[in-house]
Coordinates of C-alpha atoms in Angstrom, one line a residue:
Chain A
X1 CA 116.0 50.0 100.6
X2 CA 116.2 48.6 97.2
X3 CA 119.1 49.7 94.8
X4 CA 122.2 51.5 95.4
X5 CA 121.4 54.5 93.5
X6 CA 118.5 55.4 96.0
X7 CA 121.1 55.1 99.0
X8 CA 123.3 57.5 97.2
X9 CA 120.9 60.3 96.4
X10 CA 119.8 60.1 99.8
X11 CA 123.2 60.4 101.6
X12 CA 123.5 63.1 99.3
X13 CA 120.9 64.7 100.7
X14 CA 121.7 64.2 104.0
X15 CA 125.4 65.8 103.6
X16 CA 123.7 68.6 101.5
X17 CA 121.1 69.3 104.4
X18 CA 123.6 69.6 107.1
X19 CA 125.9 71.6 104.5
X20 CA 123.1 74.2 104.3
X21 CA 122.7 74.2 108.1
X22 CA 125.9 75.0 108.6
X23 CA 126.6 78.0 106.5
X24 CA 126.2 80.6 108.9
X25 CA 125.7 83.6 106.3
X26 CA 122.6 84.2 105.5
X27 CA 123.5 85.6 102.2
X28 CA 125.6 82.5 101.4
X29 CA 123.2 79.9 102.6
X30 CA 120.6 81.3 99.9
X31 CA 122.9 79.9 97.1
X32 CA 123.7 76.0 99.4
X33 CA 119.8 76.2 99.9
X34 CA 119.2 76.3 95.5
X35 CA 121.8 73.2 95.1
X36 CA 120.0 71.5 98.0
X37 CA 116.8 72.2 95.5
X38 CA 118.1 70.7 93.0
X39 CA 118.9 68.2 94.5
X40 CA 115.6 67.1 96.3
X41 CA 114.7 67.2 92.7
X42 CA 116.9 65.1 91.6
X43 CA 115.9 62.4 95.0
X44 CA 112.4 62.6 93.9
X45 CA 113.3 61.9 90.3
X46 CA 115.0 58.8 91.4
X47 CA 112.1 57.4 93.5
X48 CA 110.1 58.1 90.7
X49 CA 107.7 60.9 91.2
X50 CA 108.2 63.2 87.9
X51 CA 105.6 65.5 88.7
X52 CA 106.5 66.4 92.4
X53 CA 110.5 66.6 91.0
X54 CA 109.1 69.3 88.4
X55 CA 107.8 71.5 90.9
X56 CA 110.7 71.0 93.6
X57 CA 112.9 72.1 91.2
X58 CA 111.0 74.9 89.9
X59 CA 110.1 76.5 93.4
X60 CA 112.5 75.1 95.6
X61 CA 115.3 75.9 93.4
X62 CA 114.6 79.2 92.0
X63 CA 111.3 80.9 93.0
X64 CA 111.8 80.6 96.8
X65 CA 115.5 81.4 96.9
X66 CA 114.6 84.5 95.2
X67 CA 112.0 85.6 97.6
X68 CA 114.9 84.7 100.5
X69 CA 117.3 87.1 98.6
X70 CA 114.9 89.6 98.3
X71 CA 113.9 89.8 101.1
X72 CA 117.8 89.9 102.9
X73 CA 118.6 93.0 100.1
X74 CA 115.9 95.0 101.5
X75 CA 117.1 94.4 105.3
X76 CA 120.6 94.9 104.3
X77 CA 119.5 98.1 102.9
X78 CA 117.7 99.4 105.3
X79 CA 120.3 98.8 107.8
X80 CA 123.3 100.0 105.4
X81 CA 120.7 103.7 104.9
X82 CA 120.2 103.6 109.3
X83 CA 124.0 103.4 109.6
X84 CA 124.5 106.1 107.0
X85 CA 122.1 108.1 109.1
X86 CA 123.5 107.1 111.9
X87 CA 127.4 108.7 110.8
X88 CA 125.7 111.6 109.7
X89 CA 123.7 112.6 113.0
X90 CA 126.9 111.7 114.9
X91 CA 129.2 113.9 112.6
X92 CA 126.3 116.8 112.5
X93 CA 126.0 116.4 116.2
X94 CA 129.8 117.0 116.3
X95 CA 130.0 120.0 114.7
Chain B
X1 CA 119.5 78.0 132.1
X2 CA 123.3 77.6 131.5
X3 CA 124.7 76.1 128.6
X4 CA 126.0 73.1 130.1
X5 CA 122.5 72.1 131.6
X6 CA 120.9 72.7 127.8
X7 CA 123.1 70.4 126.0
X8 CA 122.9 67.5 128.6
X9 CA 118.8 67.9 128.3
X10 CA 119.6 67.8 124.6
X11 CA 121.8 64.9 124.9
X12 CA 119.5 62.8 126.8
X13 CA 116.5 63.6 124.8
X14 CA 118.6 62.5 121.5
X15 CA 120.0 59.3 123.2
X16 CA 116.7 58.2 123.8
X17 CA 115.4 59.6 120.4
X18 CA 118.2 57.2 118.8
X19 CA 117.5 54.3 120.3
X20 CA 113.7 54.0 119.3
X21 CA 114.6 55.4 115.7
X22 CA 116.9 52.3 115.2
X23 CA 114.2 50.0 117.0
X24 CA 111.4 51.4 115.2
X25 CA 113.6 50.9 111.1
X26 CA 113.3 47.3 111.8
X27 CA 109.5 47.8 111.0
X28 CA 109.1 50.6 108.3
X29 CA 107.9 49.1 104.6
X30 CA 110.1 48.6 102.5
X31 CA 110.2 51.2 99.3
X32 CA 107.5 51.3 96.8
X33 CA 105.6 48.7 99.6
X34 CA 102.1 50.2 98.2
X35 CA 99.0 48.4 99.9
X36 CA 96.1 50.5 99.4
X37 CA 93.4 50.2 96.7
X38 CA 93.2 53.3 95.5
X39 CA 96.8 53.5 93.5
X40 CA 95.9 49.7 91.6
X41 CA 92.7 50.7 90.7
X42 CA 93.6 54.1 89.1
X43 CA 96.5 52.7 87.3
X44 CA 94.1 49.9 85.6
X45 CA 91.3 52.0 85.0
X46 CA 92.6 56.0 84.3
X47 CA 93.7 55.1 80.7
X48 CA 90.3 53.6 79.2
X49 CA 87.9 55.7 81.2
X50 CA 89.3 59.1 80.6
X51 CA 91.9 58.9 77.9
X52 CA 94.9 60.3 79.8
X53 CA 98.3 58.7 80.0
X54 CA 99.2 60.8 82.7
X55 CA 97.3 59.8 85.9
X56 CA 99.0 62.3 88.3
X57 CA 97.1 64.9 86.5
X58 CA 93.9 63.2 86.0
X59 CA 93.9 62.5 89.8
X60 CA 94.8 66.3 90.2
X61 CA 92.1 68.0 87.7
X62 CA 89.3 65.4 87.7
X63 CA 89.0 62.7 90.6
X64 CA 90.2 65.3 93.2
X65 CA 89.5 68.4 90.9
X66 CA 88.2 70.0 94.2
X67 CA 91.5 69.8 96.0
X68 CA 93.4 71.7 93.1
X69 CA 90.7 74.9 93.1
X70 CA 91.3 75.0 96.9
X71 CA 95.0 75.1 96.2
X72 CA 94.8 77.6 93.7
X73 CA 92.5 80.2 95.9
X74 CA 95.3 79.6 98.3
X75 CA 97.6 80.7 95.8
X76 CA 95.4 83.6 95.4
X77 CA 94.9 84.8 98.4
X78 CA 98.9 84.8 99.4
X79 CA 99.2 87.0 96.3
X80 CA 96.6 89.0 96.8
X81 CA 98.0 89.9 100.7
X82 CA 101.5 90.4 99.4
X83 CA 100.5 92.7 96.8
X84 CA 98.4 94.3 99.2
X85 CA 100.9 94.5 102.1
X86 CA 104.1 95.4 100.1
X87 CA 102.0 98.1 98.2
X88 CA 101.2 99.8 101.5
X89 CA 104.7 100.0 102.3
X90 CA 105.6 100.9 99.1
X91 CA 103.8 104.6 99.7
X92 CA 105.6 105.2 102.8
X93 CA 108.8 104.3 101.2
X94 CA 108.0 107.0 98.1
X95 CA 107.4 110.1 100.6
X96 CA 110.6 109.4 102.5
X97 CA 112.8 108.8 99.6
X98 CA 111.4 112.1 97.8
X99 CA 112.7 114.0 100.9
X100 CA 115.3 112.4 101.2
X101 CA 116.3 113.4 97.5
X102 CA 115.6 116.8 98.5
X103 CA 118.7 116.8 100.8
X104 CA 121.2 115.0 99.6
X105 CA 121.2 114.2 95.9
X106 CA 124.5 112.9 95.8
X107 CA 124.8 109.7 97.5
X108 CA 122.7 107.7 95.0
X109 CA 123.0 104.4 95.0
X110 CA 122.9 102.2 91.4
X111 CA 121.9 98.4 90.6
X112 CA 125.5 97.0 90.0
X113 CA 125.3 96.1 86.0
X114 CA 125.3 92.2 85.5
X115 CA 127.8 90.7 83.5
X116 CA 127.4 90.3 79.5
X117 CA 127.6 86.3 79.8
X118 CA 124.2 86.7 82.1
X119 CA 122.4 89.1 79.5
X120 CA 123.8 87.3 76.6
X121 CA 122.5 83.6 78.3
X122 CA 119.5 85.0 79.4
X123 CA 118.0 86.8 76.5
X124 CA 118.9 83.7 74.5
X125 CA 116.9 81.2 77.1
X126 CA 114.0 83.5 77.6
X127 CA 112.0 82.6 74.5
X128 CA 112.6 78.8 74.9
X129 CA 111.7 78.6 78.3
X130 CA 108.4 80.2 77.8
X131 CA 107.6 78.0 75.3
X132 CA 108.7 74.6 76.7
X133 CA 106.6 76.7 79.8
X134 CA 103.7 76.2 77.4
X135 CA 104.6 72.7 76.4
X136 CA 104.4 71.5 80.2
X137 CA 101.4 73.6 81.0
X138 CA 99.3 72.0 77.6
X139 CA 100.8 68.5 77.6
X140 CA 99.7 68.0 81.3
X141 CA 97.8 65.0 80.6
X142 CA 100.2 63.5 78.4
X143 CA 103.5 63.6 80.0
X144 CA 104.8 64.4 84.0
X145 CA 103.8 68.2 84.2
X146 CA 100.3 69.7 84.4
X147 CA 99.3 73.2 84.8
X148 CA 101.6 74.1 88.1
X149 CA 104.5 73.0 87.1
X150 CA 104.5 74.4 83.0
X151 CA 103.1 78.0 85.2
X152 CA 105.9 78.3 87.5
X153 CA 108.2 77.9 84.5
X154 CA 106.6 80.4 82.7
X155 CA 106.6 82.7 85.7
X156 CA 110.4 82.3 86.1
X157 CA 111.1 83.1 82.2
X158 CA 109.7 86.1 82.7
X159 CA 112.3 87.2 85.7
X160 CA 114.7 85.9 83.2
X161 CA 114.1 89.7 81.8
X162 CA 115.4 91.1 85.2
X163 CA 118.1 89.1 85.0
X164 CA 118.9 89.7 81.7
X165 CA 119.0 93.8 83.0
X166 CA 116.3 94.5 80.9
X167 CA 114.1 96.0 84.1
X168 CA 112.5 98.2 82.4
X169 CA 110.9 96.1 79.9
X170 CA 110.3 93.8 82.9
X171 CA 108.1 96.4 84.7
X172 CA 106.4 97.0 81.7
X173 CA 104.9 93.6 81.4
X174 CA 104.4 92.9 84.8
X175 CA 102.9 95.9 86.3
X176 CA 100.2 96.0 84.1
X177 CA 96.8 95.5 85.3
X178 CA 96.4 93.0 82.5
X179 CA 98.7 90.2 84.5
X180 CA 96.5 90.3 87.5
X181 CA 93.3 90.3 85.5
X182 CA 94.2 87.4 83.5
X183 CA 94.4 85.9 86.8
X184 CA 91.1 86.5 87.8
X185 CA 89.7 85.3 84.7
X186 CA 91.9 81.9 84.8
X187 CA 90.5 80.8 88.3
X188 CA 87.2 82.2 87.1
X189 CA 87.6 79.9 84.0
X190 CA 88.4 77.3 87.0
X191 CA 85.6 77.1 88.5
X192 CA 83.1 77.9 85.8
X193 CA 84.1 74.8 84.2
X194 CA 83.1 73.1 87.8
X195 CA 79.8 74.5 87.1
X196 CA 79.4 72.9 83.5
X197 CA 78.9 69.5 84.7
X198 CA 75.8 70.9 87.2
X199 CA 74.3 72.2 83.9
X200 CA 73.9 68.8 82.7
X201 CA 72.7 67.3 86.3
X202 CA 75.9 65.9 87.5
X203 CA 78.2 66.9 90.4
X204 CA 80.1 69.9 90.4
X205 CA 83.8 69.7 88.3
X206 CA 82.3 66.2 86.4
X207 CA 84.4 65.4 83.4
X208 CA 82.0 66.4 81.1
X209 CA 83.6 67.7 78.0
X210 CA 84.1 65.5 75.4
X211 CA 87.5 62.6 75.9
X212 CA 89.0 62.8 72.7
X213 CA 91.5 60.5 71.4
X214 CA 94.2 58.8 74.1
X215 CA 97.9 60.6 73.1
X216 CA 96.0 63.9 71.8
X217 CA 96.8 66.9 72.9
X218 CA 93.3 67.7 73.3
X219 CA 92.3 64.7 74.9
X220 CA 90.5 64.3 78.4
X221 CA 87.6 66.1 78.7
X222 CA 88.0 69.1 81.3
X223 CA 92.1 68.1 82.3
X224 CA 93.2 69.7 79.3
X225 CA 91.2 72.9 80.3
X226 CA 91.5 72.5 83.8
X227 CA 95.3 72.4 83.6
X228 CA 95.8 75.4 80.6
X229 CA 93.6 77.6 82.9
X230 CA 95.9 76.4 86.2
X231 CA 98.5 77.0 84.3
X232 CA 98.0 80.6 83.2
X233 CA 96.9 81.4 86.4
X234 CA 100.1 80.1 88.5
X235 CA 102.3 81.9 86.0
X236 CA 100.6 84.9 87.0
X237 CA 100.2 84.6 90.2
X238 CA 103.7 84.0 91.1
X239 CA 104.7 86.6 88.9
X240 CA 103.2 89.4 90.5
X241 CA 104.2 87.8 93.7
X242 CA 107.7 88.1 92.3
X243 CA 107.4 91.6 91.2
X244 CA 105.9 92.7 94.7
X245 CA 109.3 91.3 96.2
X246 CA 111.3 92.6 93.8
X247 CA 109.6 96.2 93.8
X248 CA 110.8 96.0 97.4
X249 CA 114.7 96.3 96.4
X250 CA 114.0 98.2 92.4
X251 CA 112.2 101.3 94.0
X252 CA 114.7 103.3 95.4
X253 CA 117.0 102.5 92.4
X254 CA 114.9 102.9 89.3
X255 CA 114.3 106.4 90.4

């Protein structure tokens, strides 16, 4: 371990990682997981890989956060339309 | 199981895991502690023998050019499944929802309207991120970048449109068969610039184009090439990957 910057970014990203780990919502833990992007974009900048802290930040921060969100509106959609049918078979059923 | 016999499993397994971590950090190299060949010799050799300043990418498009059109048929292939296996879906989804309209036309949901900061922000920041998009993608060989990098940035500019609630427009581009066409014509280009060096009698993706000057833009043979046509064909690619995910969520509300 050479300078004190390195250290830094990388108890950074150790407090990040568990930060993301613990936030329980799914929905919430897509936005901690874009920061912690960032920064492993930032970490790899520092260590002095340019190319690799492009990409990271580029994917890691936008593209795949996306694709989680996507994917969590279309399952909180289909289970917001089941309970809708749900209430409606149970009040038709009533009647 | 019961709980209490799982986390004392755990526990001993960590204890021990500890204690040969901090044995085993006595030993590790120390950071940047390179010893191989390989990294020395490039960095002495890359500049004068191929006219790149930028030996990440020469390394990516010309001494391992194989590696990088393996990478990019994988890229391929996951877009070609998850167009293929949304799309089914997508069918299924159309005949429900059209009978569901039937019934009940009232209880429609709408895309809640994003806020005039985001559109403003957006449509300001779509134009210059496509073009330094470009800049990465063309300067590859130059400066840190290269054709995956400058695509992906492209590809996200162009969901800056969504963002900026223009979906419309957003379909319009992407849907077209023109975007996945392009694709196959970039990882076409790919690979029938491997082939140029066997015309001449060398091995397959040979630098053979001409090296140009060192700080050109057009300068290293095939990289240049190489990473334009990686380029184009990442930003494609992950765009229609995008717009299979997003036609997930749009197609009941764009209706």
């Amino acid at each position: 371990m050479s300078s004190a910057l390195e250290i830094t970014v990388l108890l950074f990203v150790a407090v990040a990682a568990t930060g993301v780990v613990l936030t329980r919502d799914p929905r919430a833990q897509v936005v901690t997981l874009s920061f912690y992007g960032v920064l492993l974009g930032l970490m790899f900048f520092i260590f002095q890989a340019p190319d690799v802290a492009l990409s990271q930040i580029v994917v890691g921060a936008v593209a795949l956060p996306l694709m989680f969100m996507l994917a969590l509106a279309r399952i909180f959609r289909n289970e917001e339309e089941r309970k809708k049918k749900d209430a409606k078979a149970g009040h038709g059923g009533k009647e | 199981m019961t709980r209490s016999v799982r986390l004392t499993m755990f526990f001993a397994g960590a204890i021990l895991l500890t204690i040969f971590f901090v044995a085993s950090l006595g030993n590790v190299p120390a950071v940047g502690d390179y010893p191989g060949p390989y990294g020395n010799v490039l960095s002495a050799v890359v500049v004068y023998e191929r006219h790149v300043t930028n030996i990440v990418t020469a390394v990516n498009f010309d001494y391992r050019a194989v590696d990088t059109m393996v990478e990019e048929s994988i890229l391929f292939l996951s877009v070609a499944g998850s167009a293929v296996l949304l799309r089914q879906m997508r069918s299924e989804e159309k005949k429900e929802n059209d009978d569901r309209k039937l019934k009940d036309s009232e209880e429609k949901t709408s895309i809640p309207s994003s806020s005039d900061a985001t559109r403003g922000f957006a449509l300001l920041i779509v134009g210059p991120m496509v073009l330094f998009g470009l800049y990465i993608v063309t300067h590859g060989q130059l400066t840190p970048g290269g054709g995956f990098q400058g695509g992906v940035i492209i590809a996200t500019a162009f969901l800056l449109l969504y963002l900026a609630g223009d979906f419309t427009r957003f379909r319009e581009i992407v849907s077209h068969t023109f975007v996945a066409i392009i694709e196959g014509i970039a990882l076409f280009t790919y690979v029938f610039i491997g082939f140029l060096g066997m015309f001449e009698e060398k091995a397959f993706l040979q630098n053979v184009l001409p090296f140009g000057r060192t700080g050109d833009v057009v300068s290293g043979g095939t990289i240049w090439v190489l990473s334009c046509a990686t380029g184009i064909a990442v930003a494609t690619g992950v765009l229609e990957v995008i717009y299979a995910f997003l036609e997930q969520v749009l197609e009941e509300w764009s209706r």
